[in-house]
Each structure stands twice: as structure tokens, then as C-alpha cells.
Amino acid sequence: MTADANYDVVIVGTGAGGGTMAYALAATGARILVIERGEMVPAEDDNWSPEAVWRDLRYRTSERWLDERGEPFVPYMHYGVGGNTKYWGSVLYRLRREDFGALAHEDGVSPAWPIEYDALAPYYDRAERLYGVRGEVGADPTDPPRGPFPHPAVPHAPGMQALVEGLRQQGLHPSPLPLGLLRPGEDGGCILCNTCNSFPCRIGAKSDADVCCVRPAIERPNVTLWTNTFARRLLTDGSGRRVATVEVDRRGEVLRVGAALVIVSCGAANSAALLLRSASPAHPEGLANSSGLVGRRYMAHLATMMQGFHPLRPNDTVFQKTVAINDYYLKGPDSPYPLGHIQSQGRTHGIMAKVVGDTIIPGIPLSAYNAWVSRGVDWLVMSEDLPHPDNRVTVDSQGRLQLHYRPNNLAPHGRLVNETRRILRRLGFWKVMTHSHKNRNTTHQCGTMCFGSDPATSVLDPYCRSHDVANLFVVDASFFPSSAAVNPALTIVAQALRVAEHIEAEELG
Ligand SMILES: Cc1cc2nc3c(=O)[nH]c(=O)nc-3n(C[C@H](O)[C@H](O)[C@H](O)COP(=O)(O)OP(=O)(O)OC[C@H]3O[C@@H](n4cnc5c(N)ncnc54)[C@H](O)[C@@H]3O)c2cc1C
Ligand code: SF4
């Protein structure tokens, strides 16, 4: 099979996993091709326009997936350089030490990881430095053992500080959210605006994979980026044990790129879809799928957006996403089981509320939503969902991605939502509103190719190499054996750095 181009390493995807991997391998001098289906996100006024982002869906994919009933839906996903990290809230958490072990939950056991926290801790340190994370040691009762953060925590705005004091009076232990923001308050740095979570940063001050990793990587002559290039299939050699070429659609032209190593990081759903689309006589159920687990065990967190509303208390906070509450992470007030994590959320804009509200009661004027959200404080409540083999990604005969997902572990999430409602009422809010993406939640997708030591029960080994295909690695959140209940991306970054170091020593050294 002849290739149209040849590289030492091909990396597919430029998000938290792929972007970090490109950065980490760039200095090896290996000839690296990075493939990204989307384009660079332009710096433009629309970046910070709630209308462009939420009403016109300027940056959202228009791709449709199918849900478990076969109904098409547009996933909350973004395809472009930096992947979903361009739009993230930049909350960059380490998993808790307990998340690496088996943990009993109300609906079953969250399985152990094949590595312990201590194995990832040095890479979390490096990940935090690379993405400029700000936080405070010792404030969060669930923090794993760790050294200082690279930067001090972002201070709470006065309105949030007042709520933090109210939370303490309730006996809770609120802590600063660990955030990846570049040079806040400095010239050219982050201005702590109210259009961060779900918006790209107009001034490049968010620690995303594009700014922190891809741009520095492609400055090197050995790293090439192809945008608008979709990886269609991975084709193996005659033995079936190595990927020989990556078949891509580059701006309408189908090409085959040869590579000694192939590193896939398309996001947990799209990476599974890519391997399933790469079925061949040597791999009839999909590439690297001798375990039958590719696409299975999809998880995405149980997440509920909550808003505390007080008609007489205008909310003048601009940058609101600074507070975390982890008191119920490992056990609830009336339950021996973990409930999850609570964090303050970026400000809701009237148009965002209207877009959601119109799907429930159409026709309410924007002015009513503006009046409402200007008196609300926003929170996100997150619980762990458990891996189940029937929660899975499949592809149909036309290559369309289908997401079969039935949320589980719902009772503890309901308890956490109720507890948060009580907390917000005690803070004086008159009304508490909730909203959830339910079974179409994709932002924290993970688990579709879990890592482990046993090829019968895992797809990847503990360094994210396929058990079946020797030169294939997958470094997005596919490898997660469990979803934990904090934001996933710093763990993706840390593991990518760990895998890169392994590849450098074992494959490129
Ligand atoms: C609005 C929003 C807010 C979030 N906030 C946070 C947060 O505060 N903290 C946190 O930890 N996480 C957050 N997340 C989740 C976080 O962004 C993801 O966990 C992370 O980006 C996943 O990294 P990844 O490398 O797996 O995939 P992605 O970032 O999704 O990157 C995958 C890349 O692969 C490309 N791609 C896909 N398929 C192909 C193909 N076939 N060929 C070529 N390219 C392909 C895509 O275009 C994309 O660029 C948020 C997500 C969203 C959407
Ligand atoms: S300026 Fe700061 S708060 Fe605003 S989008 Fe950029 S990184 Fe986020």
C-alpha cells in the first residue's frame, strides 16, 4: 500500500489530548503530522457575542448524531484547532486520590484505575504548569496530596466572597476553583470577563490546547498541522498488528498518510467511531476491538445547571466561576455514598436562557430573560455516572455516530441537587431553577476505550497503547475506567504527558 506522505508520528485531533501530545513530542525532533478536521478559531468580535455563540451557534458543529432511539441531535461539540478546550470553562481539576481506587456508589462500584494517583501526580504538576493553573492548596478537603499551584487562586469577586462566607456559616468548606487563565490583570492577560465558559477567548488569554500547546508546537519545523482534514479510517498492514496508513479527507481530497506511530485523540465518542469505521478482515468488529469494548462504557457525568434567584438582589459579579464545594464528594449528609461536586458557573446571559427557555415555553421576550438572569447566581452540580457496557457509541452503515446512553446513579445526583437547593435557599435565594442535558450530555464524554492490564477487559494498556495494534495510542478521555465527578481535562493532559514521555523513551529514543 503506497502512502501519499510519510511521517514518524501522526496525531489525530488537537484538543486536550492531541494538542498536549503534539507539544510534548515536538522537542523530540520526530517528524510529526497533526490532523484536525476543523479550522483555526478566528479571533473576532463574535467570540464574545452571546447571540453569536448561543443563538446562531457560530462555533458549534452542525453534525448530527443519533440518540438511542435513532432521533438525530446536534451534540454540544466544537471541531477546530484546540477542540473543545477553546470553549471550556478552564476548570482544571486533579481527580481525587479515591477516584483511582474502586469506590462503592449507590448504583454499583466505580472501578479502579490501573494506575494510582501517585503515578499521575508528577504529570499533574507538569500539566498545571503547562496550562497555567491557579488555585489554593489546603482549602479543598478532598484535594489529593500535592505541592503548591503554579499561580495563586483567582480571588472571588465581592458578591461571590459574600456567598463563600455564607457557605462557611453553613459548615461547608468552599474552596477556590482551580482555573487555567493566563496573566489575569496583567497587560494583554485575562480580563476576567463574563463570556468565558462556552465562548472562545477573544484575546487568547484562556489556557486552551491551541494557545498553550498547538501554536508553540507548530513553530517547530518538524511539526506540521493539517486543518480541515478528517481522518476517515486507519488501515493496517498485512499482519493486522500495525497501522500502516491513516486515510484522510483533506479539503475534499482523499489521501493516505503513512506513520510509524499513530496517536488518536478525537474525543471519546469520535475516537471510538474512527476505530469502529476502521473494521477490516483482520479486525472485523472494529480496529483494536478484540475485547469488544471499543465504544462501550461511555460516560459523561450527571450534570445539572442550577440558578439561585432573588428578585431584589441584582448580581453584579462579572467573573463568577471561582467557587467549589466538595463536602459531599465522597459521602452525602444522609448517605454513605458519594454525591459529587458543586461549582459556581459562568454568568448566564439572557439569550442563553431564552434559547433553552424557547424549547420549553416559546415566545417569552428576551427582556424578561435579561431581567431574570441579572438577579441570578449560576451553579453546576456534577455526579459520577458508572460505566455500563450498553452505554455505547456505534456507527451505522453510513458512518453516522449513534450514542446509546441511559444515565445511571441518578438517585445520588438527585440528592446532590436537592442538597444544593437547600444550600442556595439558606443563602437567601427565593427560587432555585434547574436545567439538564440529560441523556444527550457530551461535554465530559469519556470511557469508550478503557485502559487496563488485561486485554480481555480493556482496550488500551496503562500507557494508552492498544493491546491489539502495536503502534496505535489513544490519548483522549476514552481511556477513563471511571468518570469521577470533577472536570476531566487536566487528567487527559496529565496522562498525555505521561504517555508522551513513555513514547519518547520507548519508541523515539
Ligand atoms: C462548553 C464546554 C465547557 C467545558 N468546560 C470544561 C472545564 O471547565 N474543565 C474541564 O476539565 N473540561 C471541560 N470541558 C470538557 C473538555 O473540553 C474536554 O474534556 C476536552 O476538550 C477533551 O479533550 P479531547 O482531546 O479528548 O477532545 P476534544 O477537545 O474534543 O478534541 C478532539 C479534536 O479532535 C478533532 N477530531 C474529531 N474527530 C476527528 C477526525 N475524525 N479527524 C480529525 N480530527 C478529528 C476535533 O475537531 C477536535 O479538535 C468542557 C467542554 C465544553 C464543550
Ligand atoms: S479574558 Fe479571561 S475570562 Fe474572558 S474569555 Fe478570556 S480567559 Fe476567559
PDB file of C-alpha atoms in Angstrom, residues 326-472:
ATOM      1  CA  ASN A 326     -16.653  19.294  47.603  1.00  0.00           C
ATOM      2  CA  ASP A 327     -18.117  18.491  51.033  1.00  0.00           C
ATOM      3  CA  TYR A 328     -20.330  15.771  49.520  1.00  0.00           C
ATOM      4  CA  TYR A 329     -17.802  14.413  47.046  1.00  0.00           C
ATOM      5  CA  LEU A 330     -17.140  11.211  48.991  1.00  0.00           C
ATOM      6  CA  LYS A 331     -20.329  10.919  51.040  1.00  0.00           C
ATOM      7  CA  GLY A 332     -23.593  12.765  51.414  1.00  0.00           C
ATOM      8  CA  PRO A 333     -25.039  14.341  54.552  1.00  0.00           C
ATOM      9  CA  ASP A 334     -27.545  11.476  54.876  1.00  0.00           C
ATOM     10  CA  SER A 335     -25.914   8.859  52.689  1.00  0.00           C
ATOM     11  CA  PRO A 336     -22.721   6.779  52.937  1.00  0.00           C
ATOM     12  CA  TYR A 337     -22.234   7.068  49.147  1.00  0.00           C
ATOM     13  CA  PRO A 338     -20.506   9.779  47.091  1.00  0.00           C
ATOM     14  CA  LEU A 339     -22.831  12.504  45.782  1.00  0.00           C
ATOM     15  CA  GLY A 340     -20.451  14.621  43.706  1.00  0.00           C
ATOM     16  CA  HIS A 341     -19.194  18.134  43.160  1.00  0.00           C
ATOM     17  CA  ILE A 342     -20.705  21.629  43.103  1.00  0.00           C
ATOM     18  CA  GLN A 343     -19.095  24.606  41.327  1.00  0.00           C
ATOM     19  CA  SER A 344     -20.155  28.137  40.530  1.00  0.00           C
ATOM     20  CA  GLN A 345     -20.721  28.592  36.824  1.00  0.00           C
ATOM     21  CA  GLY A 346     -20.025  31.388  34.321  1.00  0.00           C
ATOM     22  CA  ARG A 347     -22.773  34.044  34.103  1.00  0.00           C
ATOM     23  CA  THR A 348     -25.887  33.032  32.193  1.00  0.00           C
ATOM     24  CA  HIS A 349     -26.780  35.638  29.560  1.00  0.00           C
ATOM     25  CA  GLY A 350     -30.408  36.398  28.722  1.00  0.00           C
ATOM     26  CA  ILE A 351     -30.073  34.963  25.214  1.00  0.00           C
ATOM     27  CA  MET A 352     -28.674  31.694  26.601  1.00  0.00           C
ATOM     28  CA  ALA A 353     -31.685  31.330  28.904  1.00  0.00           C
ATOM     29  CA  LYS A 354     -34.031  32.225  26.040  1.00  0.00           C
ATOM     30  CA  VAL A 355     -32.536  29.613  23.696  1.00  0.00           C
ATOM     31  CA  VAL A 356     -33.190  26.949  26.348  1.00  0.00           C
ATOM     32  CA  GLY A 357     -36.494  28.504  27.507  1.00  0.00           C
ATOM     33  CA  ASP A 358     -37.919  28.632  23.958  1.00  0.00           C
ATOM     34  CA  THR A 359     -37.674  24.841  23.774  1.00  0.00           C
ATOM     35  CA  ILE A 360     -39.994  24.649  26.814  1.00  0.00           C
ATOM     36  CA  ILE A 361     -42.305  27.722  26.594  1.00  0.00           C
ATOM     37  CA  PRO A 362     -41.721  29.618  23.310  1.00  0.00           C
ATOM     38  CA  GLY A 363     -42.316  33.340  22.942  1.00  0.00           C
ATOM     39  CA  ILE A 364     -41.171  34.794  26.272  1.00  0.00           C
ATOM     40  CA  PRO A 365     -39.406  38.086  25.369  1.00  0.00           C
ATOM     41  CA  LEU A 366     -35.660  38.449  25.754  1.00  0.00           C
ATOM     42  CA  SER A 367     -36.162  41.391  28.139  1.00  0.00           C
ATOM     43  CA  ALA A 368     -37.837  39.031  30.635  1.00  0.00           C
ATOM     44  CA  TYR A 369     -34.868  36.652  30.472  1.00  0.00           C
ATOM     45  CA  ASN A 370     -32.442  39.564  30.853  1.00  0.00           C
ATOM     46  CA  ALA A 371     -34.292  40.760  33.955  1.00  0.00           C
ATOM     47  CA  TRP A 372     -34.260  37.238  35.383  1.00  0.00           C
ATOM     48  CA  VAL A 373     -30.597  36.352  34.778  1.00  0.00           C
ATOM     49  CA  SER A 374     -29.397  39.728  36.092  1.00  0.00           C
ATOM     50  CA  ARG A 375     -30.688  38.595  39.506  1.00  0.00           C
ATOM     51  CA  GLY A 376     -29.427  35.021  39.393  1.00  0.00           C
ATOM     52  CA  VAL A 377     -26.254  33.255  40.515  1.00  0.00           C
ATOM     53  CA  ASP A 378     -25.329  30.176  38.463  1.00  0.00           C
ATOM     54  CA  TRP A 379     -24.028  26.801  39.641  1.00  0.00           C
ATOM     55  CA  LEU A 380     -23.171  23.449  38.123  1.00  0.00           C
ATOM     56  CA  VAL A 381     -23.804  20.249  40.077  1.00  0.00           C
ATOM     57  CA  MET A 382     -21.982  17.129  38.864  1.00  0.00           C
ATOM     58  CA  SER A 383     -22.087  13.467  39.907  1.00  0.00           C
ATOM     59  CA  GLU A 384     -20.314  10.364  38.711  1.00  0.00           C
ATOM     60  CA  ASP A 385     -22.064   8.069  36.256  1.00  0.00           C
ATOM     61  CA  LEU A 386     -20.935   4.449  36.211  1.00  0.00           C
ATOM     62  CA  PRO A 387     -19.590   2.505  33.214  1.00  0.00           C
ATOM     63  CA  HIS A 388     -22.152   0.187  31.644  1.00  0.00           C
ATOM     64  CA  PRO A 389     -21.445  -1.902  28.520  1.00  0.00           C
ATOM     65  CA  ASP A 390     -24.778  -0.935  26.951  1.00  0.00           C
ATOM     66  CA  ASN A 391     -23.956   2.765  27.161  1.00  0.00           C
ATOM     67  CA  ARG A 392     -22.046   2.927  23.939  1.00  0.00           C
ATOM     68  CA  VAL A 393     -21.066   4.596  20.702  1.00  0.00           C
ATOM     69  CA  THR A 394     -21.794   2.719  17.471  1.00  0.00           C
ATOM     70  CA  VAL A 395     -21.600   3.690  13.798  1.00  0.00           C
ATOM     71  CA  ASP A 396     -24.260   2.793  11.250  1.00  0.00           C
ATOM     72  CA  SER A 397     -23.734   1.672   7.645  1.00  0.00           C
ATOM     73  CA  GLN A 398     -23.493   5.331   6.537  1.00  0.00           C
ATOM     74  CA  GLY A 399     -20.799   6.001   9.139  1.00  0.00           C
ATOM     75  CA  ARG A 400     -23.181   8.047  11.356  1.00  0.00           C
ATOM     76  CA  LEU A 401     -22.408   8.057  15.046  1.00  0.00           C
ATOM     77  CA  GLN A 402     -25.101   6.750  17.382  1.00  0.00           C
ATOM     78  CA  LEU A 403     -24.970   7.379  21.128  1.00  0.00           C
ATOM     79  CA  HIS A 404     -26.795   4.848  23.272  1.00  0.00           C
ATOM     80  CA  TYR A 405     -26.825   6.328  26.756  1.00  0.00           C
ATOM     81  CA  ARG A 406     -29.104   5.702  29.709  1.00  0.00           C
ATOM     82  CA  PRO A 407     -27.926   7.678  32.737  1.00  0.00           C
ATOM     83  CA  ASN A 408     -27.353   5.657  35.925  1.00  0.00           C
ATOM     84  CA  ASN A 409     -26.527   6.539  39.545  1.00  0.00           C
ATOM     85  CA  LEU A 410     -29.394   9.042  39.330  1.00  0.00           C
ATOM     86  CA  ALA A 411     -30.503   8.888  42.966  1.00  0.00           C
ATOM     87  CA  PRO A 412     -27.281  10.358  44.432  1.00  0.00           C
ATOM     88  CA  HIS A 413     -27.330  13.072  41.786  1.00  0.00           C
ATOM     89  CA  GLY A 414     -30.904  13.892  42.778  1.00  0.00           C
ATOM     90  CA  ARG A 415     -29.773  14.063  46.412  1.00  0.00           C
ATOM     91  CA  LEU A 416     -26.962  16.462  45.488  1.00  0.00           C
ATOM     92  CA  VAL A 417     -29.351  18.668  43.502  1.00  0.00           C
ATOM     93  CA  ASN A 418     -31.754  18.726  46.480  1.00  0.00           C
ATOM     94  CA  GLU A 419     -28.919  19.468  48.898  1.00  0.00           C
ATOM     95  CA  THR A 420     -27.683  22.298  46.639  1.00  0.00           C
ATOM     96  CA  ARG A 421     -31.219  23.663  46.504  1.00  0.00           C
ATOM     97  CA  ARG A 422     -31.279  23.700  50.332  1.00  0.00           C
ATOM     98  CA  ILE A 423     -27.836  25.382  50.424  1.00  0.00           C
ATOM     99  CA  LEU A 424     -28.976  28.090  47.996  1.00  0.00           C
ATOM    100  CA  ARG A 425     -32.218  28.662  49.910  1.00  0.00           C
ATOM    101  CA  ARG A 426     -30.181  29.070  53.098  1.00  0.00           C
ATOM    102  CA  LEU A 427     -28.093  31.672  51.234  1.00  0.00           C
ATOM    103  CA  GLY A 428     -31.324  33.619  50.859  1.00  0.00           C
ATOM    104  CA  PHE A 429     -32.277  32.885  47.246  1.00  0.00           C
ATOM    105  CA  TRP A 430     -36.042  32.928  46.783  1.00  0.00           C
ATOM    106  CA  LYS A 431     -36.181  30.453  43.966  1.00  0.00           C
ATOM    107  CA  VAL A 432     -33.841  27.840  42.544  1.00  0.00           C
ATOM    108  CA  MET A 433     -34.111  26.875  38.864  1.00  0.00           C
ATOM    109  CA  THR A 434     -32.571  23.743  37.287  1.00  0.00           C
ATOM    110  CA  HIS A 435     -31.727  22.585  33.775  1.00  0.00           C
ATOM    111  CA  SER A 436     -30.044  19.400  32.482  1.00  0.00           C
ATOM    112  CA  HIS A 437     -28.932  17.957  29.105  1.00  0.00           C
ATOM    113  CA  LYS A 438     -29.995  14.505  30.385  1.00  0.00           C
ATOM    114  CA  ASN A 439     -29.063  11.646  28.046  1.00  0.00           C
ATOM    115  CA  ARG A 440     -27.526  13.917  25.374  1.00  0.00           C
ATOM    116  CA  ASN A 441     -24.746  15.121  27.613  1.00  0.00           C
ATOM    117  CA  THR A 442     -21.476  15.039  25.659  1.00  0.00           C
ATOM    118  CA  THR A 443     -19.197  17.719  27.125  1.00  0.00           C
ATOM    119  CA  HIS A 444     -17.485  15.395  29.626  1.00  0.00           C
ATOM    120  CA  GLN A 445     -17.567  12.279  27.440  1.00  0.00           C
ATOM    121  CA  CYS A 446     -15.150   9.503  28.432  1.00  0.00           C
ATOM    122  CA  GLY A 447     -14.634   5.761  28.877  1.00  0.00           C
ATOM    123  CA  THR A 448     -15.120   4.319  25.374  1.00  0.00           C
ATOM    124  CA  MET A 449     -11.713   2.542  25.299  1.00  0.00           C
ATOM    125  CA  CYS A 450     -10.750   1.971  28.888  1.00  0.00           C
ATOM    126  CA  PHE A 451      -7.157   1.311  29.838  1.00  0.00           C
ATOM    127  CA  GLY A 452      -6.010  -1.654  31.924  1.00  0.00           C
ATOM    128  CA  SER A 453      -3.575  -4.527  32.102  1.00  0.00           C
ATOM    129  CA  ASP A 454      -5.876  -7.291  30.867  1.00  0.00           C
ATOM    130  CA  PRO A 455      -6.589  -7.310  27.097  1.00  0.00           C
ATOM    131  CA  ALA A 456      -9.839  -9.176  27.761  1.00  0.00           C
ATOM    132  CA  THR A 457     -11.278  -6.350  29.873  1.00  0.00           C
ATOM    133  CA  SER A 458      -9.592  -3.256  28.428  1.00  0.00           C
ATOM    134  CA  VAL A 459      -8.761  -1.781  25.008  1.00  0.00           C
ATOM    135  CA  LEU A 460      -5.594   0.122  25.932  1.00  0.00           C
ATOM    136  CA  ASP A 461      -2.674  -0.714  28.186  1.00  0.00           C
ATOM    137  CA  PRO A 462      -1.733   1.590  31.102  1.00  0.00           C
ATOM    138  CA  TYR A 463       0.260   3.790  28.668  1.00  0.00           C
ATOM    139  CA  CYS A 464      -2.769   4.068  26.374  1.00  0.00           C
ATOM    140  CA  ARG A 465      -1.292   1.793  23.722  1.00  0.00           C
ATOM    141  CA  SER A 466      -3.763  -0.548  22.023  1.00  0.00           C
ATOM    142  CA  HIS A 467      -3.399  -4.129  23.239  1.00  0.00           C
ATOM    143  CA  ASP A 468      -4.035  -5.343  19.680  1.00  0.00           C
ATOM    144  CA  VAL A 469      -2.241  -2.834  17.445  1.00  0.00           C
ATOM    145  CA  ALA A 470       1.350  -2.142  18.458  1.00  0.00           C
ATOM    146  CA  ASN A 471       1.785   1.368  17.008  1.00  0.00           C
ATOM    147  CA  LEU A 472      -1.616   2.778  17.994  1.00  0.00           C
TER     148      LEU A 472
END
